[in-house]
Structure formats: structure tokens, C-alpha cells
Amino acid sequence: AATLTGKASRADALITMVENLLSITRIQGGDIPLKKQEELLEEVAGDALITINRRFPNSHVELVQSDDILYLPVEPMLIKQVMVNLVENAIRHSGDPTHIQLKLYRQDNWAVTEVRDRGKGLSPEVLRAVEQGHQLPRDLSGDSTRGMGIGLSVCQSIIKAHGGEIKAESTPGEGTTIRFWLETEEVDTEETEDEQ
């Protein structure tokens, strides 16, 4: 049974890598438009957590939601992939896979998604890579950076293609927060009331 579990884990890792490479090629090529549809962000997050729980059954990710209804035009599979990549990085590299939070809330006309851990924190080089979408320099080593470059580059490409922004904060020994913003549809309530 352990052998089968190991093979399944390696297969999942390979699938993730292929998904990442396909996404990066498609998005960075810029010649294929996004297939946006109106989605509830919490449903996309729910799908992401199902994937995470299957891949990492011993981790614990808490979904925290505000009372805001976050309805926005996105390509759901790509936004799900960003969430999965960020949470997977926290599980694999933070040093604490049991205190991870996926938080959704509104900030003005933006839907904000945060992935927060209480792990060992990221180096300044990794923080810059998150925000600039660069792969990590080859001379960086250690558990806090290994294997994160492609995933971070994919996340940055996808969020930028949606017209959003991604930022990171990290304090050594206290954890890391990576958040991204996606614009919600503006609803003109005054105009709606006038029509009635």
C-alpha cells in the first residue's frame, strides 16, 4: 500500500508540473485569450482545497471567508491552480503544514485571496521572485526555496493576465503571507434602484 501511495504522490506531482508548464506557455505566449466566466471565489477555493486535501491528507488548511459575496470574471481552473500552487508551497516549504490559512475577503472593488502560514519565512530573494514572477536564482538552496520557482512564475503570470496583482510578506520564524487581488464586477446599486 505504501508503494502505491508513493506512486500516486509522484503521479500527482508530475500532473501538477505539466499543468504549470502548459499554463505558463499559454499565458506568457499572450496569443490565447482567457476563457473567463462569472464565478464565486469561494467555490474556486473549495475546489482548490479538495485537490490539496487529496494530495496532502496530513496537512491542515483552514478556509476563512468574510461575509462578502465575491463574484468575479475569471478563468476558474487557472485561479484554482494559483491557489493550489501557493498552498502547496506553504505545505512543502514553510516547515509547518498544519497551520495554513486560505482567506477570502473584499477590499474596495477587489477580491483578495491570502495564503498564510506560520512557518520559517522566506528569504528576500524568494519574496522578490513572488512579486516579479521570476524563477529563483540557481544558487539559492535549502528547503525554503527548492522547487518554488516555476510555481511562483505561473502564479504571477496568471494573476497578471487577469489584470490583478500578487504580493508577499514574510518574517523569519513567524511565517509568510502571499496575497493576490482580482477585480470584481462593479454593481451600480443607485442605477438599479432608479430603474425600479
PDB file of C-alpha atoms in Angstrom:
ATOM      1  CA  ALA A   1       0.000   0.000   0.000  1.00  0.00           C
ATOM      2  CA  ALA A   2       2.876   2.372   0.826  1.00  0.00           C
ATOM      3  CA  THR A   3       4.343   1.761  -2.648  1.00  0.00           C
ATOM      4  CA  LEU A   4       1.024   2.602  -4.294  1.00  0.00           C
ATOM      5  CA  THR A   5       0.730   5.773  -2.204  1.00  0.00           C
ATOM      6  CA  GLY A   6       4.233   6.811  -3.231  1.00  0.00           C
ATOM      7  CA  LYS A   7       3.440   6.221  -6.897  1.00  0.00           C
ATOM      8  CA  ALA A   8       0.199   8.210  -6.613  1.00  0.00           C
ATOM      9  CA  SER A   9       2.088  11.063  -4.960  1.00  0.00           C
ATOM     10  CA  ARG A  10       4.709  11.101  -7.731  1.00  0.00           C
ATOM     11  CA  ALA A  11       1.942  10.977 -10.360  1.00  0.00           C
ATOM     12  CA  ASP A  12       0.202  13.958  -8.715  1.00  0.00           C
ATOM     13  CA  ALA A  13       3.486  15.885  -8.677  1.00  0.00           C
ATOM     14  CA  LEU A  14       4.001  15.138 -12.375  1.00  0.00           C
ATOM     15  CA  ILE A  15       0.449  16.231 -13.220  1.00  0.00           C
ATOM     16  CA  THR A  16       0.989  19.492 -11.316  1.00  0.00           C
ATOM     17  CA  MET A  17       4.242  20.154 -13.144  1.00  0.00           C
ATOM     18  CA  VAL A  18       2.637  19.544 -16.551  1.00  0.00           C
ATOM     19  CA  GLU A  19      -0.336  21.789 -15.652  1.00  0.00           C
ATOM     20  CA  ASN A  20       2.090  24.516 -14.581  1.00  0.00           C
ATOM     21  CA  LEU A  21       4.153  24.290 -17.761  1.00  0.00           C
ATOM     22  CA  LEU A  22       1.078  24.300 -20.002  1.00  0.00           C
ATOM     23  CA  SER A  23      -0.344  27.311 -18.161  1.00  0.00           C
ATOM     24  CA  ILE A  24       2.903  29.260 -18.322  1.00  0.00           C
ATOM     25  CA  THR A  25       3.288  28.560 -22.044  1.00  0.00           C
ATOM     26  CA  ARG A  26      -0.282  29.543 -22.809  1.00  0.00           C
ATOM     27  CA  ILE A  27      -0.468  32.659 -20.618  1.00  0.00           C
ATOM     28  CA  GLN A  28       3.002  34.024 -21.311  1.00  0.00           C
ATOM     29  CA  GLY A  29       2.524  33.461 -25.041  1.00  0.00           C
ATOM     30  CA  GLY A  30      -0.262  36.007 -24.867  1.00  0.00           C
ATOM     31  CA  ASP A  31      -1.934  34.729 -28.037  1.00  0.00           C
ATOM     32  CA  ILE A  32      -4.733  32.753 -26.381  1.00  0.00           C
ATOM     33  CA  PRO A  33      -7.423  34.815 -24.629  1.00  0.00           C
ATOM     34  CA  LEU A  34      -8.628  33.865 -21.168  1.00  0.00           C
ATOM     35  CA  LYS A  35     -11.840  31.847 -21.040  1.00  0.00           C
ATOM     36  CA  LYS A  36     -13.430  33.961 -18.328  1.00  0.00           C
ATOM     37  CA  GLN A  37     -16.756  33.199 -16.704  1.00  0.00           C
ATOM     38  CA  GLU A  38     -18.561  34.615 -13.687  1.00  0.00           C
ATOM     39  CA  GLU A  39     -17.536  32.602 -10.621  1.00  0.00           C
ATOM     40  CA  LEU A  40     -17.929  32.721  -6.863  1.00  0.00           C
ATOM     41  CA  LEU A  41     -14.404  32.875  -5.480  1.00  0.00           C
ATOM     42  CA  GLU A  42     -15.355  30.642  -2.544  1.00  0.00           C
ATOM     43  CA  GLU A  43     -16.351  27.855  -4.962  1.00  0.00           C
ATOM     44  CA  VAL A  44     -12.983  28.085  -6.708  1.00  0.00           C
ATOM     45  CA  ALA A  45     -11.277  27.968  -3.287  1.00  0.00           C
ATOM     46  CA  GLY A  46     -13.372  24.946  -2.314  1.00  0.00           C
ATOM     47  CA  ASP A  47     -12.237  23.080  -5.437  1.00  0.00           C
ATOM     48  CA  ALA A  48      -8.616  24.022  -4.679  1.00  0.00           C
ATOM     49  CA  LEU A  49      -8.913  22.627  -1.138  1.00  0.00           C
ATOM     50  CA  ILE A  50     -10.337  19.344  -2.427  1.00  0.00           C
ATOM     51  CA  THR A  51      -7.222  18.960  -4.592  1.00  0.00           C
ATOM     52  CA  ILE A  52      -4.912  19.925  -1.710  1.00  0.00           C
ATOM     53  CA  ASN A  53      -6.583  17.534   0.748  1.00  0.00           C
ATOM     54  CA  ARG A  54      -6.230  14.684  -1.716  1.00  0.00           C
ATOM     55  CA  ARG A  55      -2.538  15.389  -2.316  1.00  0.00           C
ATOM     56  CA  PHE A  56      -1.658  16.216   1.296  1.00  0.00           C
ATOM     57  CA  PRO A  57      -4.054  14.348   3.602  1.00  0.00           C
ATOM     58  CA  ASN A  58      -1.909  15.036   6.687  1.00  0.00           C
ATOM     59  CA  SER A  59      -1.869  18.808   6.256  1.00  0.00           C
ATOM     60  CA  HIS A  60      -4.469  21.210   7.616  1.00  0.00           C
ATOM     61  CA  VAL A  61      -5.675  24.217   5.636  1.00  0.00           C
ATOM     62  CA  GLU A  62      -8.332  26.457   7.178  1.00  0.00           C
ATOM     63  CA  LEU A  63     -10.675  28.319   4.812  1.00  0.00           C
ATOM     64  CA  VAL A  64     -11.597  31.738   6.252  1.00  0.00           C
ATOM     65  CA  GLN A  65     -14.274  33.799   4.492  1.00  0.00           C
ATOM     66  CA  SER A  66     -15.772  37.216   5.127  1.00  0.00           C
ATOM     67  CA  ASP A  67     -19.491  37.866   4.641  1.00  0.00           C
ATOM     68  CA  ASP A  68     -18.733  39.450   1.260  1.00  0.00           C
ATOM     69  CA  ILE A  69     -20.062  37.803  -1.881  1.00  0.00           C
ATOM     70  CA  LEU A  70     -17.027  37.636  -4.168  1.00  0.00           C
ATOM     71  CA  TYR A  71     -18.410  37.165  -7.666  1.00  0.00           C
ATOM     72  CA  LEU A  72     -15.967  37.927 -10.456  1.00  0.00           C
ATOM     73  CA  PRO A  73     -14.984  37.129 -14.049  1.00  0.00           C
ATOM     74  CA  VAL A  74     -12.094  34.628 -14.065  1.00  0.00           C
ATOM     75  CA  GLU A  75     -10.878  31.501 -15.767  1.00  0.00           C
ATOM     76  CA  PRO A  76     -11.636  29.257 -12.770  1.00  0.00           C
ATOM     77  CA  MET A  77      -9.168  26.447 -13.495  1.00  0.00           C
ATOM     78  CA  LEU A  78      -6.290  28.928 -13.641  1.00  0.00           C
ATOM     79  CA  ILE A  79      -7.239  30.736 -10.427  1.00  0.00           C
ATOM     80  CA  LYS A  80      -7.692  27.365  -8.745  1.00  0.00           C
ATOM     81  CA  GLN A  81      -4.188  26.454  -9.900  1.00  0.00           C
ATOM     82  CA  VAL A  82      -2.759  29.623  -8.332  1.00  0.00           C
ATOM     83  CA  MET A  83      -4.431  28.753  -5.018  1.00  0.00           C
ATOM     84  CA  VAL A  84      -3.194  25.153  -5.183  1.00  0.00           C
ATOM     85  CA  ASN A  85       0.360  26.268  -6.030  1.00  0.00           C
ATOM     86  CA  LEU A  86       0.518  28.798  -3.191  1.00  0.00           C
ATOM     87  CA  VAL A  87      -0.947  26.421  -0.594  1.00  0.00           C
ATOM     88  CA  GLU A  88       1.261  23.560  -1.808  1.00  0.00           C
ATOM     89  CA  ASN A  89       4.342  25.794  -1.449  1.00  0.00           C
ATOM     90  CA  ALA A  90       3.281  26.617   2.120  1.00  0.00           C
ATOM     91  CA  ILE A  91       2.809  22.919   2.930  1.00  0.00           C
ATOM     92  CA  ARG A  92       6.084  21.809   1.367  1.00  0.00           C
ATOM     93  CA  HIS A  93       8.391  24.667   2.324  1.00  0.00           C
ATOM     94  CA  SER A  94       7.135  26.518   5.408  1.00  0.00           C
ATOM     95  CA  GLY A  95       8.155  23.803   7.867  1.00  0.00           C
ATOM     96  CA  ASP A  96       4.645  23.832   9.400  1.00  0.00           C
ATOM     97  CA  PRO A  97       1.986  22.138   7.217  1.00  0.00           C
ATOM     98  CA  THR A  98      -0.680  22.180   9.940  1.00  0.00           C
ATOM     99  CA  HIS A  99      -1.298  25.925  10.426  1.00  0.00           C
ATOM    100  CA  ILE A 100      -2.104  27.209   6.943  1.00  0.00           C
ATOM    101  CA  GLN A 101      -4.930  29.598   6.204  1.00  0.00           C
ATOM    102  CA  LEU A 102      -6.680  30.364   2.920  1.00  0.00           C
ATOM    103  CA  LYS A 103      -8.568  33.629   3.422  1.00  0.00           C
ATOM    104  CA  LEU A 104     -11.033  35.387   1.080  1.00  0.00           C
ATOM    105  CA  TYR A 105     -12.338  38.938   1.503  1.00  0.00           C
ATOM    106  CA  ARG A 106     -13.242  42.156  -0.329  1.00  0.00           C
ATOM    107  CA  GLN A 107     -11.098  45.300  -0.424  1.00  0.00           C
ATOM    108  CA  ASP A 108     -12.903  48.088  -2.293  1.00  0.00           C
ATOM    109  CA  ASN A 109     -13.612  46.652  -5.770  1.00  0.00           C
ATOM    110  CA  TRP A 110     -11.071  43.856  -5.379  1.00  0.00           C
ATOM    111  CA  ALA A 111     -11.474  40.273  -4.258  1.00  0.00           C
ATOM    112  CA  VAL A 112      -8.449  39.365  -2.135  1.00  0.00           C
ATOM    113  CA  THR A 113      -7.109  35.855  -1.579  1.00  0.00           C
ATOM    114  CA  GLU A 114      -4.479  35.251   1.102  1.00  0.00           C
ATOM    115  CA  VAL A 115      -2.417  32.154   1.796  1.00  0.00           C
ATOM    116  CA  ARG A 116      -0.823  32.448   5.234  1.00  0.00           C
ATOM    117  CA  ASP A 117       1.455  30.065   7.108  1.00  0.00           C
ATOM    118  CA  ARG A 118       3.269  30.153  10.463  1.00  0.00           C
ATOM    119  CA  GLY A 119       6.466  28.642   9.143  1.00  0.00           C
ATOM    120  CA  LYS A 120      10.070  29.744   8.950  1.00  0.00           C
ATOM    121  CA  GLY A 121       9.557  32.589   6.482  1.00  0.00           C
ATOM    122  CA  LEU A 122      11.043  33.272   3.065  1.00  0.00           C
ATOM    123  CA  SER A 123      14.271  34.943   2.054  1.00  0.00           C
ATOM    124  CA  PRO A 124      14.247  38.392   0.379  1.00  0.00           C
ATOM    125  CA  GLU A 125      15.201  36.686  -2.911  1.00  0.00           C
ATOM    126  CA  VAL A 126      12.095  34.491  -2.806  1.00  0.00           C
ATOM    127  CA  LEU A 127       9.864  37.447  -1.871  1.00  0.00           C
ATOM    128  CA  ARG A 128      11.150  39.351  -4.897  1.00  0.00           C
ATOM    129  CA  ALA A 129      10.532  36.298  -7.079  1.00  0.00           C
ATOM    130  CA  VAL A 130       6.886  36.198  -5.972  1.00  0.00           C
ATOM    131  CA  GLU A 131       6.275  39.806  -6.907  1.00  0.00           C
ATOM    132  CA  GLN A 132       8.332  39.876 -10.103  1.00  0.00           C
ATOM    133  CA  GLY A 133       7.330  36.427 -11.352  1.00  0.00           C
ATOM    134  CA  HIS A 134      10.956  35.398 -11.844  1.00  0.00           C
ATOM    135  CA  GLN A 135      12.274  31.894 -11.385  1.00  0.00           C
ATOM    136  CA  LEU A 136      14.604  31.679  -8.433  1.00  0.00           C
ATOM    137  CA  PRO A 137      18.358  32.036  -8.949  1.00  0.00           C
ATOM    138  CA  ARG A 138      20.068  28.664  -9.299  1.00  0.00           C
ATOM    139  CA  ASP A 139      22.464  29.378  -6.449  1.00  0.00           C
ATOM    140  CA  LEU A 140      19.666  29.578  -3.886  1.00  0.00           C
ATOM    141  CA  SER A 141      19.351  26.385  -1.910  1.00  0.00           C
ATOM    142  CA  GLY A 142      17.572  24.943   1.097  1.00  0.00           C
ATOM    143  CA  ASP A 143      14.048  23.759   1.835  1.00  0.00           C
ATOM    144  CA  SER A 144      12.631  27.286   1.883  1.00  0.00           C
ATOM    145  CA  THR A 145      13.328  27.793  -1.831  1.00  0.00           C
ATOM    146  CA  ARG A 146      13.749  24.448  -3.567  1.00  0.00           C
ATOM    147  CA  GLY A 147      11.176  23.777  -6.269  1.00  0.00           C
ATOM    148  CA  MET A 148       9.248  27.045  -5.881  1.00  0.00           C
ATOM    149  CA  GLY A 149      10.411  28.982  -8.962  1.00  0.00           C
ATOM    150  CA  ILE A 150       8.134  27.562 -11.638  1.00  0.00           C
ATOM    151  CA  GLY A 151       5.088  27.657  -9.384  1.00  0.00           C
ATOM    152  CA  LEU A 152       5.646  31.300  -8.438  1.00  0.00           C
ATOM    153  CA  SER A 153       6.208  32.273 -12.044  1.00  0.00           C
ATOM    154  CA  VAL A 154       2.959  30.548 -13.051  1.00  0.00           C
ATOM    155  CA  CYS A 155       1.049  32.326 -10.274  1.00  0.00           C
ATOM    156  CA  GLN A 156       2.378  35.733 -11.287  1.00  0.00           C
ATOM    157  CA  SER A 157       1.605  35.134 -14.977  1.00  0.00           C
ATOM    158  CA  ILE A 158      -1.957  34.000 -14.305  1.00  0.00           C
ATOM    159  CA  ILE A 159      -2.783  36.857 -11.924  1.00  0.00           C
ATOM    160  CA  LYS A 160      -1.289  39.468 -14.269  1.00  0.00           C
ATOM    161  CA  ALA A 161      -3.232  38.005 -17.203  1.00  0.00           C
ATOM    162  CA  HIS A 162      -6.405  38.582 -15.139  1.00  0.00           C
ATOM    163  CA  GLY A 163      -5.422  42.213 -14.521  1.00  0.00           C
ATOM    164  CA  GLY A 164      -4.590  41.518 -10.879  1.00  0.00           C
ATOM    165  CA  GLU A 165      -1.600  41.845  -8.583  1.00  0.00           C
ATOM    166  CA  ILE A 166       0.291  39.490  -6.257  1.00  0.00           C
ATOM    167  CA  LYS A 167       2.387  40.471  -3.207  1.00  0.00           C
ATOM    168  CA  ALA A 168       4.209  38.673  -0.406  1.00  0.00           C
ATOM    169  CA  GLU A 169       5.160  39.423   3.195  1.00  0.00           C
ATOM    170  CA  SER A 170       7.405  37.254   5.323  1.00  0.00           C
ATOM    171  CA  THR A 171       9.057  37.403   8.720  1.00  0.00           C
ATOM    172  CA  PRO A 172      11.731  34.814   9.578  1.00  0.00           C
ATOM    173  CA  GLY A 173      10.366  32.423  12.198  1.00  0.00           C
ATOM    174  CA  GLU A 174       6.865  33.921  12.071  1.00  0.00           C
ATOM    175  CA  GLY A 175       5.570  32.895   8.686  1.00  0.00           C
ATOM    176  CA  THR A 176       4.622  34.112   5.241  1.00  0.00           C
ATOM    177  CA  THR A 177       1.542  35.691   3.682  1.00  0.00           C
ATOM    178  CA  ILE A 178       1.069  35.738  -0.067  1.00  0.00           C
ATOM    179  CA  ARG A 179      -2.000  37.573  -1.331  1.00  0.00           C
ATOM    180  CA  PHE A 180      -3.433  38.359  -4.721  1.00  0.00           C
ATOM    181  CA  TRP A 181      -6.092  40.809  -5.873  1.00  0.00           C
ATOM    182  CA  LEU A 182      -8.661  40.239  -8.640  1.00  0.00           C
ATOM    183  CA  GLU A 183     -11.130  42.905  -9.705  1.00  0.00           C
ATOM    184  CA  THR A 184     -14.794  42.195  -9.012  1.00  0.00           C
ATOM    185  CA  GLU A 185     -17.694  43.303 -11.160  1.00  0.00           C
ATOM    186  CA  GLU A 186     -18.929  46.745 -10.071  1.00  0.00           C
ATOM    187  CA  VAL A 187     -22.652  46.858  -9.383  1.00  0.00           C
ATOM    188  CA  ASP A 188     -24.285  50.290  -9.638  1.00  0.00           C
ATOM    189  CA  THR A 189     -26.970  50.000  -6.950  1.00  0.00           C
ATOM    190  CA  GLU A 190     -28.273  53.568  -7.416  1.00  0.00           C
ATOM    191  CA  GLU A 191     -28.979  52.988 -11.104  1.00  0.00           C
ATOM    192  CA  THR A 192     -30.767  49.730 -10.284  1.00  0.00           C
ATOM    193  CA  GLU A 193     -32.960  51.484  -7.715  1.00  0.00           C
ATOM    194  CA  ASP A 194     -33.835  54.298 -10.199  1.00  0.00           C
ATOM    195  CA  GLU A 195     -34.990  51.729 -12.758  1.00  0.00           C
ATOM    196  CA  GLN A 196     -37.450  50.262 -10.251  1.00  0.00           C
TER     197      GLN A 196
END
